[in-house]
Structure formats: structure tokens, C-alpha cells
mmCIF file of C-alpha atoms in Angstrom:
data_model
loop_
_atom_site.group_PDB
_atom_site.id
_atom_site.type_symbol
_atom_site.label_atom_id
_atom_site.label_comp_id
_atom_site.label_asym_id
_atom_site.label_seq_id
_atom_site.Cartn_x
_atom_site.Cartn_y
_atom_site.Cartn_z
ATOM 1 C CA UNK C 829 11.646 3.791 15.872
ATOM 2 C CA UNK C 830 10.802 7.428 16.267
ATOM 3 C CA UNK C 831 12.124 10.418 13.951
ATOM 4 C CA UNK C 832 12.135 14.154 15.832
ATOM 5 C CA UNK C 833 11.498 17.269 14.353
ATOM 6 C CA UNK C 834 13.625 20.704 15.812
ATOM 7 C CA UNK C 835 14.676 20.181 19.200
ATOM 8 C CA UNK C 836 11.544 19.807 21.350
ATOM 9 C CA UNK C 837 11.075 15.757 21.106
ATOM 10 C CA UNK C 838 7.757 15.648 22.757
ATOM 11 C CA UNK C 839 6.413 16.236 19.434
ATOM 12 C CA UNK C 840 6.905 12.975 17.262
ATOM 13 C CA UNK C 841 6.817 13.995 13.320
ATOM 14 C CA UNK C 842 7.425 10.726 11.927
ATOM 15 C CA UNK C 843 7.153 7.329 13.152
ATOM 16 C CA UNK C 844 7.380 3.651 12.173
ATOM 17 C CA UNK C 845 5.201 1.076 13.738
ATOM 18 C CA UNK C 846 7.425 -2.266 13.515
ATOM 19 C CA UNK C 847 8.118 -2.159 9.657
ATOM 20 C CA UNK C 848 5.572 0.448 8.252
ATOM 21 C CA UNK C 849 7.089 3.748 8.120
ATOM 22 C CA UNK C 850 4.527 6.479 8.507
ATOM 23 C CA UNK C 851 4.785 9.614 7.369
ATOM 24 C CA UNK C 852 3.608 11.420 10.521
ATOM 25 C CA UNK C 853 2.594 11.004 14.016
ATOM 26 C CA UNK C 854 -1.519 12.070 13.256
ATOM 27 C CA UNK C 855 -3.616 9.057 12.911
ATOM 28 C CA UNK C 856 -7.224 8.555 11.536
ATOM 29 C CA UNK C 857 -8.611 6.535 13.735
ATOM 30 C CA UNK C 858 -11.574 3.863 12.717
ATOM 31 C CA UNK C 859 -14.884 4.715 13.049
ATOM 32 C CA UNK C 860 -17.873 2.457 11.819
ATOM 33 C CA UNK C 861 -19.586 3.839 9.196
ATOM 34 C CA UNK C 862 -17.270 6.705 8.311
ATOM 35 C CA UNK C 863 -13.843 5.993 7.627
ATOM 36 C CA UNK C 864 -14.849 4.940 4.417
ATOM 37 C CA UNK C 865 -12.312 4.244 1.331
ATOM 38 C CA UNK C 866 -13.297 8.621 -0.078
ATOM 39 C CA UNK C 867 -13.537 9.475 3.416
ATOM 40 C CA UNK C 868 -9.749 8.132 4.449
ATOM 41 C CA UNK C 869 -8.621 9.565 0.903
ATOM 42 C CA UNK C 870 -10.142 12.599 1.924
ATOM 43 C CA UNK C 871 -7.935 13.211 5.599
ATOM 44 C CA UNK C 872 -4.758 11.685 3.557
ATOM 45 C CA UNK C 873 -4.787 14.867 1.449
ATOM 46 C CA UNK C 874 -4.938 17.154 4.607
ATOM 47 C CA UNK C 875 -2.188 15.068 6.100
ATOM 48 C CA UNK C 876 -3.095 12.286 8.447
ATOM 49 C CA UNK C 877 -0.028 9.858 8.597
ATOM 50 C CA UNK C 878 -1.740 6.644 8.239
ATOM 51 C CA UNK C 879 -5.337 6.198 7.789
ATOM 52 C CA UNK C 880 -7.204 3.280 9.598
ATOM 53 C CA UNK C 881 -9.982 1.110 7.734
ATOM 54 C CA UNK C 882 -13.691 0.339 9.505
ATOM 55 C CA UNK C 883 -13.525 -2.593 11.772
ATOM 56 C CA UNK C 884 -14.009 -5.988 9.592
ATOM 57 C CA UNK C 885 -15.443 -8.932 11.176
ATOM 58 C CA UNK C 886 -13.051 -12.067 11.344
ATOM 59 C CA UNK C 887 -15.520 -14.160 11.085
ATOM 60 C CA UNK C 888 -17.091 -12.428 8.129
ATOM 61 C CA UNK C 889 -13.798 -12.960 6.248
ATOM 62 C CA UNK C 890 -13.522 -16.867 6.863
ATOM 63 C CA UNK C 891 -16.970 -16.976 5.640
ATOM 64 C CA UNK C 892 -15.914 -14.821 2.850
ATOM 65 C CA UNK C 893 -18.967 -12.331 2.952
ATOM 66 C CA UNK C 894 -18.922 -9.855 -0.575
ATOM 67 C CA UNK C 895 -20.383 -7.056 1.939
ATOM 68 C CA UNK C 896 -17.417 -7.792 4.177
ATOM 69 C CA UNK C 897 -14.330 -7.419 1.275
ATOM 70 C CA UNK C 898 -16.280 -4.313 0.214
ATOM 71 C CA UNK C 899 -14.674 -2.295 3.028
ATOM 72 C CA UNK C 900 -11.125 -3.308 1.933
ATOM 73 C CA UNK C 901 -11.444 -1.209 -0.927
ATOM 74 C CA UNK C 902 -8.755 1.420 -1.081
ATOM 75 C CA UNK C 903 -7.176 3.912 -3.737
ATOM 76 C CA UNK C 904 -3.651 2.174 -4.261
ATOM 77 C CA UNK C 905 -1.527 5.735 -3.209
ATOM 78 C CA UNK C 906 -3.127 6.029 -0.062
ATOM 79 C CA UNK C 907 -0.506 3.644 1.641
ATOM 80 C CA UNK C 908 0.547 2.698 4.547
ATOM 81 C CA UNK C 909 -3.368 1.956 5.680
ATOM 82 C CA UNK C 910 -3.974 -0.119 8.155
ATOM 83 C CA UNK C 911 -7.215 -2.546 8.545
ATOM 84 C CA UNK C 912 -8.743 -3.626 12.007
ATOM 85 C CA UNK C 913 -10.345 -6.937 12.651
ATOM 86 C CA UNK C 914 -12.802 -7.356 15.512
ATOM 87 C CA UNK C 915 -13.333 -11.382 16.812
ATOM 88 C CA UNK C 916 -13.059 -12.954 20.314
ATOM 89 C CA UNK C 917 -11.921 -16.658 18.664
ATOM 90 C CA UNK C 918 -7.940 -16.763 17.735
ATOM 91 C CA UNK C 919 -7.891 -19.332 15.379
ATOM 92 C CA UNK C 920 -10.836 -17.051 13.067
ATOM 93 C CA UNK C 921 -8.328 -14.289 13.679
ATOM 94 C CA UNK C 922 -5.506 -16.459 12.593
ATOM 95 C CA UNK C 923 -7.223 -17.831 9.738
ATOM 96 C CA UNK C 924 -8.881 -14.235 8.124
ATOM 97 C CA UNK C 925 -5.632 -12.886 8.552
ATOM 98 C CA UNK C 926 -3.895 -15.478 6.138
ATOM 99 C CA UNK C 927 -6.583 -15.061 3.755
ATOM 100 C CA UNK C 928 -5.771 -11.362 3.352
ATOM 101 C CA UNK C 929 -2.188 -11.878 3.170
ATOM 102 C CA UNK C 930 -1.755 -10.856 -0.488
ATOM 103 C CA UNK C 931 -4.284 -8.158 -0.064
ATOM 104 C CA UNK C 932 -2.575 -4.740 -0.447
ATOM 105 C CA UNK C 933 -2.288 -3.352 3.033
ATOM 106 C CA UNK C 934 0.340 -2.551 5.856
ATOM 107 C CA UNK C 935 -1.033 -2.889 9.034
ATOM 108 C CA UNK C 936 -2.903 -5.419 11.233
ATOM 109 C CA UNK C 937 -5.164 -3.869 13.659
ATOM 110 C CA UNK C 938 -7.384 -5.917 16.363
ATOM 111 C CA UNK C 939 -10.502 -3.722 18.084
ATOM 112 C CA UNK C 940 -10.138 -4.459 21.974
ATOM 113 C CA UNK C 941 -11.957 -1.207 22.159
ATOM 114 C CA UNK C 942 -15.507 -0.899 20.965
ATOM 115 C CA UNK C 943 -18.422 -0.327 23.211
ATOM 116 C CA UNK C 944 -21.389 -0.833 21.018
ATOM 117 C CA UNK C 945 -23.907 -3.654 22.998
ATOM 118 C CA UNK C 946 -24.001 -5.645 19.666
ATOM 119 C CA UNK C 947 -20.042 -5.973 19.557
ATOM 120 C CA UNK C 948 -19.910 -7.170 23.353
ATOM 121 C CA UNK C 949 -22.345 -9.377 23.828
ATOM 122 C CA UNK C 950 -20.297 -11.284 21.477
ATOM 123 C CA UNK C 951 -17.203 -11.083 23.660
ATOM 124 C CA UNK C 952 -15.617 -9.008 21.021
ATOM 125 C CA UNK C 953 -14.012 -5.018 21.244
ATOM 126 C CA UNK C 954 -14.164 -3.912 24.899
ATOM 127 C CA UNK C 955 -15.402 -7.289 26.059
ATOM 128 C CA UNK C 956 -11.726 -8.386 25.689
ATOM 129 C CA UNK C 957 -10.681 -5.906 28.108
ATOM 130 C CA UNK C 958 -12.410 -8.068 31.033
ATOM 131 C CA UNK C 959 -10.621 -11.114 29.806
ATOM 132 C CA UNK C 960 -6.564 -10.466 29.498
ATOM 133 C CA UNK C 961 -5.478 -14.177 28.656
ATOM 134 C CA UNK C 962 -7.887 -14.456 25.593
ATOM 135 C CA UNK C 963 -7.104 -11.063 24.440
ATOM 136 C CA UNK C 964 -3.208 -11.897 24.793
ATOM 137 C CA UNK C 965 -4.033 -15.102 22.403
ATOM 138 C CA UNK C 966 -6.003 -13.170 20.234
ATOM 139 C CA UNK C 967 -2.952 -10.973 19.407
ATOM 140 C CA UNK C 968 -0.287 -13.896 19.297
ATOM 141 C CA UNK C 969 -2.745 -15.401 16.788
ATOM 142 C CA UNK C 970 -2.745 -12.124 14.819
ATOM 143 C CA UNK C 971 1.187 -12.002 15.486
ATOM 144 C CA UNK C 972 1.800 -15.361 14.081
ATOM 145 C CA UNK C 973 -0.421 -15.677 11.357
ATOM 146 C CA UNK C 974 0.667 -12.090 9.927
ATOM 147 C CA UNK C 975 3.972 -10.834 7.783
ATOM 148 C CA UNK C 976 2.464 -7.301 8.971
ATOM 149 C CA UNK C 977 2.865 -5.528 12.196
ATOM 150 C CA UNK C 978 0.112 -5.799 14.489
ATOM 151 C CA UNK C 979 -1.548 -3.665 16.642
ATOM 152 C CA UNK C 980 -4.089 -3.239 19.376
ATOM 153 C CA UNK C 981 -6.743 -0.325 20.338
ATOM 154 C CA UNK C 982 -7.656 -0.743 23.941
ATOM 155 C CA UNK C 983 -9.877 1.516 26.422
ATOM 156 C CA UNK C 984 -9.304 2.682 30.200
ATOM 157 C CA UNK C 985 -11.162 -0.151 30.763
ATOM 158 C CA UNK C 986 -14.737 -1.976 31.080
ATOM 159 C CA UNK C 987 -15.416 0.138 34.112
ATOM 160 C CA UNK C 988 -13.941 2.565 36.246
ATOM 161 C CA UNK C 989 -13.489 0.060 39.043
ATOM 162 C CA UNK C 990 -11.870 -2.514 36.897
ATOM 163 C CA UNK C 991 -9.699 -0.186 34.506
ATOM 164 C CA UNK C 992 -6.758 -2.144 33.381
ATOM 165 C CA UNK C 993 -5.260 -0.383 30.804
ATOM 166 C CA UNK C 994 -1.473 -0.766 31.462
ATOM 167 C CA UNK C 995 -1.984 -4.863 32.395
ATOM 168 C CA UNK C 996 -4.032 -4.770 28.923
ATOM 169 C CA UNK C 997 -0.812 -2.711 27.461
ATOM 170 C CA UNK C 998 1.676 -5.163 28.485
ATOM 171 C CA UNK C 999 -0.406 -8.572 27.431
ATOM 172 C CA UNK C 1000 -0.320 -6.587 24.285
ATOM 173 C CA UNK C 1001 3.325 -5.866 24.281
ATOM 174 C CA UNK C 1002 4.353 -9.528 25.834
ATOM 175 C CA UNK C 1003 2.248 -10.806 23.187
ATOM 176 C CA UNK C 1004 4.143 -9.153 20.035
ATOM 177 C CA UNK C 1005 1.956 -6.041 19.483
ATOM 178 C CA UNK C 1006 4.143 -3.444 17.711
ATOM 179 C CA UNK C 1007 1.898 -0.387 19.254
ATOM 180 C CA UNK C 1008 -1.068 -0.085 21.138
ATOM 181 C CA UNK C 1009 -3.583 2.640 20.864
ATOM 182 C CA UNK C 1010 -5.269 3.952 24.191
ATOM 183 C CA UNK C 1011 -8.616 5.401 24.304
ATOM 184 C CA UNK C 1012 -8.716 7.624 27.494
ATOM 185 C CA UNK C 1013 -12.454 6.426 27.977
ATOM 186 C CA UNK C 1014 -13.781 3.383 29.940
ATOM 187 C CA UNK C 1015 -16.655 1.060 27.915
ATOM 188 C CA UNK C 1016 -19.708 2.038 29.945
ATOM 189 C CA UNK C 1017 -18.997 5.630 29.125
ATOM 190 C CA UNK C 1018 -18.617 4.685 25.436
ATOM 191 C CA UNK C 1019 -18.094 8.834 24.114
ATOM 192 C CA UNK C 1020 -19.640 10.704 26.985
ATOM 193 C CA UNK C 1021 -17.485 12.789 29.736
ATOM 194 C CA UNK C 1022 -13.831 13.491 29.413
ATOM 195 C CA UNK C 1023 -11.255 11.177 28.270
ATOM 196 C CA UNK C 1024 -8.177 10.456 30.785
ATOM 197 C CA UNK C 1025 -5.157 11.383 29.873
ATOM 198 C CA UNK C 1026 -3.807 10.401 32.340
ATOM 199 C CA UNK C 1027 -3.990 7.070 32.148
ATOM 200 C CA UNK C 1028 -2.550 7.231 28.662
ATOM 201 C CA UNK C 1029 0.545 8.364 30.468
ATOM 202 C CA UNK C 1030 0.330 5.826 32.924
ATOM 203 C CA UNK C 1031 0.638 2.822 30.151
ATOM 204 C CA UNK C 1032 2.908 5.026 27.950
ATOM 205 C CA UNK C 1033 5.461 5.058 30.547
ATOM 206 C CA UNK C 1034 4.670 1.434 31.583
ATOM 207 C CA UNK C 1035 5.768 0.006 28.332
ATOM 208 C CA UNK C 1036 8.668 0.198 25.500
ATOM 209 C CA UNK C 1037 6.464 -0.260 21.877
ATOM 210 C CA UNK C 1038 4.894 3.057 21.327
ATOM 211 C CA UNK C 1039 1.603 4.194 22.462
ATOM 212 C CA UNK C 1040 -1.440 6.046 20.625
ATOM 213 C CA UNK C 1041 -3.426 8.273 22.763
ATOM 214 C CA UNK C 1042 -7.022 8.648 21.489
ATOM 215 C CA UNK C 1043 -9.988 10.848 22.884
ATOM 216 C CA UNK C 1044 -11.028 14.345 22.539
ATOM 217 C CA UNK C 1045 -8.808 15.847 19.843
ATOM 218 C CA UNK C 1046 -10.814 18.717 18.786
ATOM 219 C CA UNK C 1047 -8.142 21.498 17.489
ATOM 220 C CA UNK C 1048 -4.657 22.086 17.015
ATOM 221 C CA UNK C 1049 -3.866 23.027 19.884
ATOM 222 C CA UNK C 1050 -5.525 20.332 22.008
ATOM 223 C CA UNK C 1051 -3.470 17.858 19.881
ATOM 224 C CA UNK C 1052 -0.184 19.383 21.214
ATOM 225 C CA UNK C 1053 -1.321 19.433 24.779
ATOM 226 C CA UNK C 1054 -1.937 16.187 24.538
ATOM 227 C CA UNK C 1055 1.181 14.652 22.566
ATOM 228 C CA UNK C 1056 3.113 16.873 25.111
ATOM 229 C CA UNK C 1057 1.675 16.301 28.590
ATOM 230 C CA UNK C 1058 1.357 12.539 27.883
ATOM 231 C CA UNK C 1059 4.554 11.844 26.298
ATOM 232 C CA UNK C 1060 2.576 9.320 23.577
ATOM 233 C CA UNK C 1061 4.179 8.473 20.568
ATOM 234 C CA UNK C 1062 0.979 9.677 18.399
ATOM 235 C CA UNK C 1063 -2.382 10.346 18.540
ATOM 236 C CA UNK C 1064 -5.672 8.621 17.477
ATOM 237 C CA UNK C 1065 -8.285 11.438 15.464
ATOM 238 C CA UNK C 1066 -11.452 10.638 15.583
ATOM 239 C CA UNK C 1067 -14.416 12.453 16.052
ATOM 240 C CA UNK C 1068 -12.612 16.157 15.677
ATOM 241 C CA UNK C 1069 -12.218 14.594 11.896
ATOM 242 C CA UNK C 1070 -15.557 14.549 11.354
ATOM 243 C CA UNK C 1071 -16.488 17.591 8.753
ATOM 244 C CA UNK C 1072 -12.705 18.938 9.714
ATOM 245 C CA UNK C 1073 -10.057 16.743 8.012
ATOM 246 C CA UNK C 1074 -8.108 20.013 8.010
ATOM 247 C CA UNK C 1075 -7.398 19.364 11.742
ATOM 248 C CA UNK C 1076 -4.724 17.402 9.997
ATOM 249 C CA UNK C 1077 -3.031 19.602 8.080
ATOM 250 C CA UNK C 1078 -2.954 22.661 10.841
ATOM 251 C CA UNK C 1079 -2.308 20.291 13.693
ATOM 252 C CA UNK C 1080 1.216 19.386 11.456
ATOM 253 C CA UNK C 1081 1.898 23.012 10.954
ATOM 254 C CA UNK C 1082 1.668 23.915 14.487
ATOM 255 C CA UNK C 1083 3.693 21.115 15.512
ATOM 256 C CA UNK C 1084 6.388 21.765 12.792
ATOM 257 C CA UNK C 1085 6.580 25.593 12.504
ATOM 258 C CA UNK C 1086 4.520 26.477 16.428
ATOM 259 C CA UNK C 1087 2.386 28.556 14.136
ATOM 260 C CA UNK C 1088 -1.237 27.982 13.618
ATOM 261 C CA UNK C 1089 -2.696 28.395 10.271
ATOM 262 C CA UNK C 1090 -6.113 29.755 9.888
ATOM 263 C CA UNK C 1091 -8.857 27.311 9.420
ATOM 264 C CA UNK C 1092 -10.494 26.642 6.107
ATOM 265 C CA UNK C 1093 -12.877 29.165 4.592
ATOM 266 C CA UNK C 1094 -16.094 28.355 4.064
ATOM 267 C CA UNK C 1095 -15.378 27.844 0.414
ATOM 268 C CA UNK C 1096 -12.944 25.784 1.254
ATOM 269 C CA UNK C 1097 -15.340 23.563 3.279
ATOM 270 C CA UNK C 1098 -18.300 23.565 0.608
ATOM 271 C CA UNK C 1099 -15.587 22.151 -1.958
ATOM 272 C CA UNK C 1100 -14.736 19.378 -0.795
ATOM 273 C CA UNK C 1101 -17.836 18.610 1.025
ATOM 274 C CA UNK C 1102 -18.824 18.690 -3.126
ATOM 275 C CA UNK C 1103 -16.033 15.961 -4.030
ATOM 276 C CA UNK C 1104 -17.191 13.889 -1.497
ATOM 277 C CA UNK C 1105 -20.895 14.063 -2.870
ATOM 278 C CA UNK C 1106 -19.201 13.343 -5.957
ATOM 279 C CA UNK C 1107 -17.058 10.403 -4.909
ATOM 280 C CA UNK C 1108 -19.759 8.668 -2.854
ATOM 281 C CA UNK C 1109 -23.045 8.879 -4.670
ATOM 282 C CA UNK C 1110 -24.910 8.053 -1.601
ATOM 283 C CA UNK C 1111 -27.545 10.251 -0.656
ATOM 284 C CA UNK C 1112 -28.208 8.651 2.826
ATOM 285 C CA UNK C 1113 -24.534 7.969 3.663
ATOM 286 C CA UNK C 1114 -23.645 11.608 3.071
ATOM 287 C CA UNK C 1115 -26.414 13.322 4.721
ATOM 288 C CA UNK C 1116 -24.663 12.877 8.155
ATOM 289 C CA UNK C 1117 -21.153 13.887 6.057
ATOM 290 C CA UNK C 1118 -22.816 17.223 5.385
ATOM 291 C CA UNK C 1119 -24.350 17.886 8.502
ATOM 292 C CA UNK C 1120 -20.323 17.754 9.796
ATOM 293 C CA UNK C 1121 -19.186 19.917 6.832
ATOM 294 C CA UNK C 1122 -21.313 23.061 7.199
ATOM 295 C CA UNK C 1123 -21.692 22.550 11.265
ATOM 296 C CA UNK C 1124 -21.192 25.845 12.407
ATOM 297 C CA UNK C 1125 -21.804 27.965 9.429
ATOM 298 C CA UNK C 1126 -24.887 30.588 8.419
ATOM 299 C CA UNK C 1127 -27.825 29.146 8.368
ATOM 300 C CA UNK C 1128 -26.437 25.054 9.391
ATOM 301 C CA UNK C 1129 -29.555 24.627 11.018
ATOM 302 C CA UNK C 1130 -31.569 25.162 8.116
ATOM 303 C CA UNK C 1131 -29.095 22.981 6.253
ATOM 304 C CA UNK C 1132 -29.379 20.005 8.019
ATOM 305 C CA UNK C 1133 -33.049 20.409 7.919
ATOM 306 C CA UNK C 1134 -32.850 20.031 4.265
ATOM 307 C CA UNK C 1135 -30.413 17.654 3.709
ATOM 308 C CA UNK C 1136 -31.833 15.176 5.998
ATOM 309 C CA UNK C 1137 -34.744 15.395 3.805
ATOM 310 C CA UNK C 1138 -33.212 15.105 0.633
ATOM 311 C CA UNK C 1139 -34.035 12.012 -1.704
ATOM 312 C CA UNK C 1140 -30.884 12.613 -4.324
ATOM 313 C CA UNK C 1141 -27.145 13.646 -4.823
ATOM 314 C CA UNK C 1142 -28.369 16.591 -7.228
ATOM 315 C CA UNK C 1143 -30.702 18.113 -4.816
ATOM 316 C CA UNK C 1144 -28.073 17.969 -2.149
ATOM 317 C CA UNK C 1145 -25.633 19.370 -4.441
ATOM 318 C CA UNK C 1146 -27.982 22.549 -5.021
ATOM 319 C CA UNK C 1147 -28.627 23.146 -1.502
ATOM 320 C CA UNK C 1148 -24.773 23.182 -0.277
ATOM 321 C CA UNK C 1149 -23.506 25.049 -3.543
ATOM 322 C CA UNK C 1150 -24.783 28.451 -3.051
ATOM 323 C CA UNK C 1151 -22.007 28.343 0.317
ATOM 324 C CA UNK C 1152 -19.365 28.189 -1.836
ATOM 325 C CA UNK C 1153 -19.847 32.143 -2.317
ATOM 326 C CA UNK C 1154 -20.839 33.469 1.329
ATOM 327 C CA UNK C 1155 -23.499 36.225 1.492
ATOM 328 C CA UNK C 1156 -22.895 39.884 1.430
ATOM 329 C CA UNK C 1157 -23.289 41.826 4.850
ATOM 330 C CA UNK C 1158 -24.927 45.242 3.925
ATOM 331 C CA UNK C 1159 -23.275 47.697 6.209
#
């Protein structure tokens, strides 16, 4: 079910994926590493409409690994959230997902998607796209086993000879998915090049649950071209996130109003990059958080110099706090 906003419907406000209402059509999309409990708190503020947890190994659950449940941490008013398993075996699938069933989320999410060598050698994320039948149990499992909707994040395909997005879209939807997310991107070119949009349009008019069009979202702008041109139901942030939750927030505005707001002074920026340092109280996991806040800035270089060699929150505290108040240009 999709909610419009004015009279130009290629521009989805709101959404529901089965039973999940979501407030918007802007997704955070998972990302190993970084879409951390603070981090998806931080892009719920500036507006994303559902927020997407790092990928969780099946497996790990069963075996009920304390590293594993760490990642299901999340602040209880940051809802709906959705959390993504990764496996290649349905009955682990089947079985983690039961085990989480009182666990207080709103979305199941299976990784058909990821290109890392460590995840495919396993037969697991984009491995799944080479093998349709498994991947259409895997999500019947899921389906089955789970009172939430379900959904799927796919890729062009393994290769550019054998991309099979729309056959991997409609497994997914014969199979019960209630969306699927598209990365425009095939697994051997894991981030590099362009991603095709096209071929999010091809599966997004190839099937009737709503598609989730993923791949270099970078401004406001961009995010409308893309939602427009493709016809998908929503779209899958990643990487344009990173150091920029605000792409939120001024994507919305543009969409709702057609005026773009300005971006985020470097105040602005410095602030919250502060919470976060405050929030986390990792030195090593927010060195690479930094290095995304101040990218582009006075001096970023010099920054990242020093913050990759900093030892403590305090010290990386001193170094990004004299940004808050930019320097003085003598005429």
C-alpha cells in the first residue's frame, strides 16, 4: 500500500511494506560496520523512514553468539527498524528467525546482495543470486517461520552475463517477499562504476510488491531522478549517508515542497559529529565516522591525518571542536 503526496505520484511519501507502516519512502540501507544502533538513531532524526540493522549471521543466532545479539541493540522509539539475516541453509533461517520472535523489531530482511569474498564463498549474499531455487526456499523459510514481513535485497546480478534480477524479483515475490530491494550493481563490481537504473525499472515493472532501488544516491536531487525515472516505490541510502544523514531530511523537503534546503553548516556538521563521539565511545570505530563528517571542509586533510592517529575520545574531541566556530577570512 502506497500513500501520495500533491499530485505528482512518482514521488512515494509514505509507504507500508506488508504490515509495517513507514513513515516515508527514504531508507537507510545496511552497511557492515556502520549502521550501528547511534548511527541509525542518528539518520532517524534527519528523517530516514525506516532504518535497516547490520547484517546478522543466522547461524550466529542458532548458536546464540553474545557478539551476535549485540547488534540487535536499538533505542525503543526508533521503530519500525528492520534487521537482515545473511545464511544460505533455510532451516538456520527458519530457526534464528523464531528465536527472535519476541525481540522488538518490525521487519525481516534476508542479504541476497553482498559481495564481500568471505560472505560468498559461503554461498551466502550474492552467492544466492546464482542459485534461484535455494534463494526462493530461503525466503519461504523466512516467510513461514516469521509473524513479520519479509524482505529481500538483491543485485543486477553475479555478473553482467548472468544478471537475473527480475527472475530473482519474482522467486522473491512467488515466494511471499513483501518488497524487494534492488541494487543497480552486479557482484563482481561490488561499489565500483555506475549503478543501473535501468534494470531497477526493468524488475519494478516486472512485479506487483514494491521495489527499493539502491545505488548512487548522493544528493537531493539525484534521489528524485531516480524515484522518478524508475518508477520504484523507495529508495535504498547508503553510502551518500555516510557523514551526511541530512541527505534525509533535504531529500524529504524537495520531494514534499520541490524546494531544496541548504545543506548543513559546518557547525551543524561538527555537532553532531560531537554526539556521536559522545554516544559511541570508540575511538577506532569513529575515526572513519569523522573522516565522513568533516570530508570536504578547511583543512579535512589535515583532519583525517590526525584523527587516524588519535589514541582517545578526548583528543578527538579537541581536534574536531575548534570547527564548530569556522575561521575568519581577513579581507
Amino acid at each position: 500500500m502506497q500513500f501520495f503526496v500533491g499530485n505528482d505520484k512518482t514521488c512515494v511519501i509514505m509507504m507500508s511494506l506488508g504490515n509495517v507502516q513507514l513513515r516515508n519512502n527514504l531508507i537507510m540501507a545496511p552497511m557492515a560496520g556502520v549502521t550501528d544502533r547511534f548511527f541509525r538513531s542518528v539518520v532517524w532524526e534527519k528523517g530516514a523512514g525506516l532504518t535497516v540493522s547490520e547484517m546478522i549471521s543466522a547461524k550466529s543466532i542458532v548458536y546464540a553468539n553474545k557478539n551476535t545479539y549485540k547488534l540487535l541493540a536499538n533505542d525503543a522509539d526508533i521503530r519500525p527498524w528492520s534487521v537482515q539475516f545473511f545464511g544460505h541453509e533455510p532451516e538456520i533461517l527458519s530457526e534464528a528467525i523464531k528465536r527472535l520472535e519476541e525481540s522488538p523489531f518490525d521487519i525481516v530482511d534476508i542479504n541476497m546482495g553482498c559481495p564481500m569474498p568471505k560472505i560468498v564463498k559461503n554461498g551466502e549474499g550474492a552467492a544466492l543470486m546464482t542459485n534461484p531455487t535455494l534463494a526462493g526456499k530461503m525466503i519461504e523459510a523466512a516467510v513461514n517461520a516469521s509473524s513479520r514481513p519479509v524482505t529481500v535485497k538483491i543485485r543486477k546480478g553475479f555478473t553482467a552475463a548472468t544478471a537475473n534480477a527480475v527472475e530473482m524479483a519474482r522467486v522473491a515475490q512467488e515466494s511471499g517477499a513483501a518488497a524487494v530491494a534492488v541494487h543497480g550493481r552486479t557482484r563482481d563490481q561490488y561499489y565500483a562504476g555506475e549503478a543501473d537504473w535501468n534494470a531497477i525499472a526493468e524488475v519494478k515493472s516486472a512485479i506487483k510488491i514494491p521495489v527499493i532501488g539502491n545505488g548512487d544516491i548522493f544528493t537531493p536531487e539525484m534521489a528524485l531522478q531516480r524515484l522518478t525515472e524508475s518508477k520504484c516505490d523507495a529508495l535504498l541510502i547508503a553510502r551518500g549517508a555516510l557523514g551526511n544523514p541530512w541527505l534525509f531530511s533535504r531529500t524529504l523537503e524537495l520531494m514534499q515542497t520541490g524546494n531544496l534546503p541548504p545543506p548543513p553548516t559546518h557547525a551543524e556538521i561538527i555537532e553532531t559529529a560531537l554526539q556521536h563521539l559522545h554516544a559511541v565511545e570508540n575511538c577506532i570505530e569513529m575515526r572513519k565516522h569523522i573522516c565522513w563528517y568533516t570530508k570536504g571542509m578547511h583543512g579535512s586533510a589535515e583532519i583525517r591525518r590526525k584523527i587516524n592517529n588519535t589514541k582517545s575520545i578526548p583528543e578527538m574531541k579537541q581536534i574536531i571542536t575548534p570547527f564548530l566556530t569556522p575561521p575568519i577570512c581577513s579581507a
